[in-house]
Amino acid sequence: MEHILQLGWDDHAIPHKIWIEQYYDGCRICLKVVKDVEPEMLSLIVPNIDVQTTHKAWQGKATNITPAYDDGVLFTQTRSLFNLPHGCVIWAVTHIQMQNGLKMSADKLCFVPKYSNQVSCFKVPA
């Protein structure tokens, strides 16, 4: 709304674009996933948080939560993008190789609220 804050990836070879912006009392997270076919635009509004807090939670990378499944046609994995004070934003990654050999994305962003007695949203593997 007021301004968009582009976030950078630690790995500059990653073609995906990610940015955040204030959205009323929450923060909108946008992710443009670039694959072989038309890019996929993902958007998620996280309630009750500001851009500054979300920006501080950005670590420049997505952290794997689940092991990857990859059979050569289907790739799927769950990753954490932001560990926020009241929950975390996860990225459900799904890439599909089509019959013409090109890969498409069928991803999803989700907010998982933190329960009051949880220390962190997800324990990240060491």
PDB file of C-alpha atoms in Angstrom, residues 1-122:
ATOM      1  CA  MET A   1       0.000   0.000   0.000  1.00  0.00           C
ATOM      2  CA  GLU A   2       2.363   2.762   1.167  1.00  0.00           C
ATOM      3  CA  HIS A   3       5.633   1.205   0.062  1.00  0.00           C
ATOM      4  CA  ILE A   4       7.006  -2.123  -1.036  1.00  0.00           C
ATOM      5  CA  LEU A   5      10.161  -3.544   0.526  1.00  0.00           C
ATOM      6  CA  GLN A   6      12.050  -5.881  -1.811  1.00  0.00           C
ATOM      7  CA  LEU A   7      13.908  -8.645   0.060  1.00  0.00           C
ATOM      8  CA  GLY A   8      17.074 -10.282  -1.223  1.00  0.00           C
ATOM      9  CA  TRP A   9      18.146 -13.903  -1.265  1.00  0.00           C
ATOM     10  CA  ASP A  10      21.574 -14.860   0.138  1.00  0.00           C
ATOM     11  CA  ASP A  11      22.008 -17.036  -2.956  1.00  0.00           C
ATOM     12  CA  HIS A  12      21.916 -14.529  -5.819  1.00  0.00           C
ATOM     13  CA  ALA A  13      21.339 -17.362  -8.312  1.00  0.00           C
ATOM     14  CA  ILE A  14      17.765 -17.782  -7.001  1.00  0.00           C
ATOM     15  CA  PRO A  15      15.494 -16.158  -9.598  1.00  0.00           C
ATOM     16  CA  HIS A  16      12.433 -15.868  -7.343  1.00  0.00           C
ATOM     17  CA  LYS A  17      11.448 -12.381  -6.152  1.00  0.00           C
ATOM     18  CA  ILE A  18      10.103 -11.722  -2.663  1.00  0.00           C
ATOM     19  CA  TRP A  19       8.744  -8.497  -1.209  1.00  0.00           C
ATOM     20  CA  ILE A  20       6.635  -7.290   1.703  1.00  0.00           C
ATOM     21  CA  GLU A  21       4.303  -4.359   2.272  1.00  0.00           C
ATOM     22  CA  GLN A  22       2.101  -3.095   5.091  1.00  0.00           C
ATOM     23  CA  TYR A  23      -1.526  -4.113   4.637  1.00  0.00           C
ATOM     24  CA  TYR A  24      -3.816  -2.439   7.182  1.00  0.00           C
ATOM     25  CA  ASP A  25      -2.868  -4.049  10.543  1.00  0.00           C
ATOM     26  CA  GLY A  26      -0.927  -6.854   8.876  1.00  0.00           C
ATOM     27  CA  CYS A  27       1.795  -7.480   6.348  1.00  0.00           C
ATOM     28  CA  ARG A  28       1.384  -8.762   2.800  1.00  0.00           C
ATOM     29  CA  ILE A  29       4.107 -11.169   1.664  1.00  0.00           C
ATOM     30  CA  CYS A  30       4.460 -11.630  -2.090  1.00  0.00           C
ATOM     31  CA  LEU A  31       6.564 -14.277  -3.793  1.00  0.00           C
ATOM     32  CA  LYS A  32       7.097 -14.518  -7.548  1.00  0.00           C
ATOM     33  CA  VAL A  33       8.197 -18.091  -8.288  1.00  0.00           C
ATOM     34  CA  VAL A  34      10.132 -18.282 -11.557  1.00  0.00           C
ATOM     35  CA  LYS A  35      10.215 -21.631 -13.366  1.00  0.00           C
ATOM     36  CA  ASP A  36      10.346 -22.592 -17.074  1.00  0.00           C
ATOM     37  CA  VAL A  37       6.765 -21.533 -17.784  1.00  0.00           C
ATOM     38  CA  GLU A  38       4.952 -18.355 -16.742  1.00  0.00           C
ATOM     39  CA  PRO A  39       5.966 -17.211 -13.226  1.00  0.00           C
ATOM     40  CA  GLU A  40       3.574 -17.979 -10.381  1.00  0.00           C
ATOM     41  CA  MET A  41       2.544 -15.090  -8.118  1.00  0.00           C
ATOM     42  CA  LEU A  42       1.870 -15.985  -4.481  1.00  0.00           C
ATOM     43  CA  SER A  43       0.498 -13.579  -1.900  1.00  0.00           C
ATOM     44  CA  LEU A  44      -0.291 -13.976   1.784  1.00  0.00           C
ATOM     45  CA  ILE A  45      -1.569 -11.469   4.343  1.00  0.00           C
ATOM     46  CA  VAL A  46      -0.227 -12.135   7.840  1.00  0.00           C
ATOM     47  CA  PRO A  47      -2.417 -10.449  10.480  1.00  0.00           C
ATOM     48  CA  ASN A  48      -1.245  -8.249  13.355  1.00  0.00           C
ATOM     49  CA  ILE A  49       2.335  -7.599  12.272  1.00  0.00           C
ATOM     50  CA  ASP A  50       4.232  -4.721  10.713  1.00  0.00           C
ATOM     51  CA  VAL A  51       6.736  -4.582   7.871  1.00  0.00           C
ATOM     52  CA  GLN A  52       9.683  -3.851  10.186  1.00  0.00           C
ATOM     53  CA  THR A  53       9.114  -6.968  12.310  1.00  0.00           C
ATOM     54  CA  THR A  54       8.619  -9.097   9.207  1.00  0.00           C
ATOM     55  CA  HIS A  55      11.758  -7.639   7.612  1.00  0.00           C
ATOM     56  CA  LYS A  56      13.818  -8.439  10.742  1.00  0.00           C
ATOM     57  CA  ALA A  57      12.603 -12.063  10.554  1.00  0.00           C
ATOM     58  CA  TRP A  58      13.880 -12.454   6.966  1.00  0.00           C
ATOM     59  CA  GLN A  59      17.082 -14.535   6.901  1.00  0.00           C
ATOM     60  CA  GLY A  60      17.748 -14.341   3.178  1.00  0.00           C
ATOM     61  CA  LYS A  61      16.748 -17.930   2.552  1.00  0.00           C
ATOM     62  CA  ALA A  62      14.034 -20.519   2.932  1.00  0.00           C
ATOM     63  CA  THR A  63      14.731 -23.176   5.546  1.00  0.00           C
ATOM     64  CA  ASN A  64      13.761 -26.774   4.774  1.00  0.00           C
ATOM     65  CA  ILE A  65      11.214 -28.198   7.212  1.00  0.00           C
ATOM     66  CA  THR A  66      10.599 -31.497   5.445  1.00  0.00           C
ATOM     67  CA  PRO A  67      12.884 -33.638   3.306  1.00  0.00           C
ATOM     68  CA  ALA A  68      12.452 -33.127  -0.425  1.00  0.00           C
ATOM     69  CA  TYR A  69      10.572 -35.655  -2.519  1.00  0.00           C
ATOM     70  CA  ASP A  70      11.829 -35.749  -6.105  1.00  0.00           C
ATOM     71  CA  ASP A  71      11.023 -38.536  -8.563  1.00  0.00           C
ATOM     72  CA  GLY A  72      12.147 -36.578 -11.621  1.00  0.00           C
ATOM     73  CA  VAL A  73       8.620 -35.443 -12.486  1.00  0.00           C
ATOM     74  CA  LEU A  74       7.310 -34.213  -9.135  1.00  0.00           C
ATOM     75  CA  PHE A  75       9.329 -32.232  -6.596  1.00  0.00           C
ATOM     76  CA  THR A  76       7.740 -31.266  -3.295  1.00  0.00           C
ATOM     77  CA  GLN A  77       9.055 -29.848  -0.032  1.00  0.00           C
ATOM     78  CA  THR A  78       7.879 -27.640   2.831  1.00  0.00           C
ATOM     79  CA  ARG A  79      10.071 -24.679   3.734  1.00  0.00           C
ATOM     80  CA  SER A  80       9.910 -21.907   6.321  1.00  0.00           C
ATOM     81  CA  LEU A  81      10.260 -18.335   5.049  1.00  0.00           C
ATOM     82  CA  PHE A  82       9.652 -16.307   8.233  1.00  0.00           C
ATOM     83  CA  ASN A  83       9.618 -17.233  11.928  1.00  0.00           C
ATOM     84  CA  LEU A  84       7.504 -14.414  13.362  1.00  0.00           C
ATOM     85  CA  PRO A  85       6.673 -13.654  17.000  1.00  0.00           C
ATOM     86  CA  HIS A  86       3.125 -15.039  16.621  1.00  0.00           C
ATOM     87  CA  GLY A  87       3.675 -17.812  14.084  1.00  0.00           C
ATOM     88  CA  CYS A  88       5.539 -18.621  10.932  1.00  0.00           C
ATOM     89  CA  VAL A  89       5.110 -18.424   7.193  1.00  0.00           C
ATOM     90  CA  ILE A  90       5.684 -21.667   5.334  1.00  0.00           C
ATOM     91  CA  TRP A  91       6.162 -22.225   1.632  1.00  0.00           C
ATOM     92  CA  ALA A  92       4.711 -25.451   0.230  1.00  0.00           C
ATOM     93  CA  VAL A  93       6.903 -26.018  -2.834  1.00  0.00           C
ATOM     94  CA  THR A  94       5.589 -28.173  -5.675  1.00  0.00           C
ATOM     95  CA  HIS A  95       7.314 -28.298  -9.053  1.00  0.00           C
ATOM     96  CA  ILE A  96       5.991 -30.491 -11.837  1.00  0.00           C
ATOM     97  CA  GLN A  97       7.846 -31.464 -14.988  1.00  0.00           C
ATOM     98  CA  MET A  98       5.396 -31.381 -17.877  1.00  0.00           C
ATOM     99  CA  GLN A  99       5.447 -33.738 -20.875  1.00  0.00           C
ATOM    100  CA  ASN A 100       7.293 -31.114 -22.944  1.00  0.00           C
ATOM    101  CA  GLY A 101      10.145 -31.150 -20.387  1.00  0.00           C
ATOM    102  CA  LEU A 102       9.404 -27.708 -18.927  1.00  0.00           C
ATOM    103  CA  LYS A 103       8.842 -27.299 -15.198  1.00  0.00           C
ATOM    104  CA  MET A 104       5.894 -25.483 -13.692  1.00  0.00           C
ATOM    105  CA  SER A 105       5.243 -24.342 -10.153  1.00  0.00           C
ATOM    106  CA  ALA A 106       2.146 -25.119  -8.058  1.00  0.00           C
ATOM    107  CA  ASP A 107       3.251 -23.561  -4.753  1.00  0.00           C
ATOM    108  CA  LYS A 108       1.383 -22.156  -1.747  1.00  0.00           C
ATOM    109  CA  LEU A 109       2.191 -19.751   1.108  1.00  0.00           C
ATOM    110  CA  CYS A 110       0.572 -20.426   4.497  1.00  0.00           C
ATOM    111  CA  PHE A 111       0.633 -18.804   7.933  1.00  0.00           C
ATOM    112  CA  VAL A 112       0.839 -21.198  10.877  1.00  0.00           C
ATOM    113  CA  PRO A 113      -0.107 -19.479  14.167  1.00  0.00           C
ATOM    114  CA  LYS A 114       2.096 -20.108  17.181  1.00  0.00           C
ATOM    115  CA  TYR A 115       0.477 -21.672  20.207  1.00  0.00           C
ATOM    116  CA  SER A 116       1.028 -19.760  23.448  1.00  0.00           C
ATOM    117  CA  ASN A 117       3.371 -22.373  24.972  1.00  0.00           C
ATOM    118  CA  GLN A 118       5.518 -22.969  21.865  1.00  0.00           C
ATOM    119  CA  VAL A 119       9.080 -21.675  21.910  1.00  0.00           C
ATOM    120  CA  SER A 120       9.304 -21.449  18.119  1.00  0.00           C
ATOM    121  CA  CYS A 121       6.987 -22.347  15.291  1.00  0.00           C
ATOM    122  CA  PHE A 122       9.174 -25.094  13.814  1.00  0.00           C
TER     123      PHE A 122
END
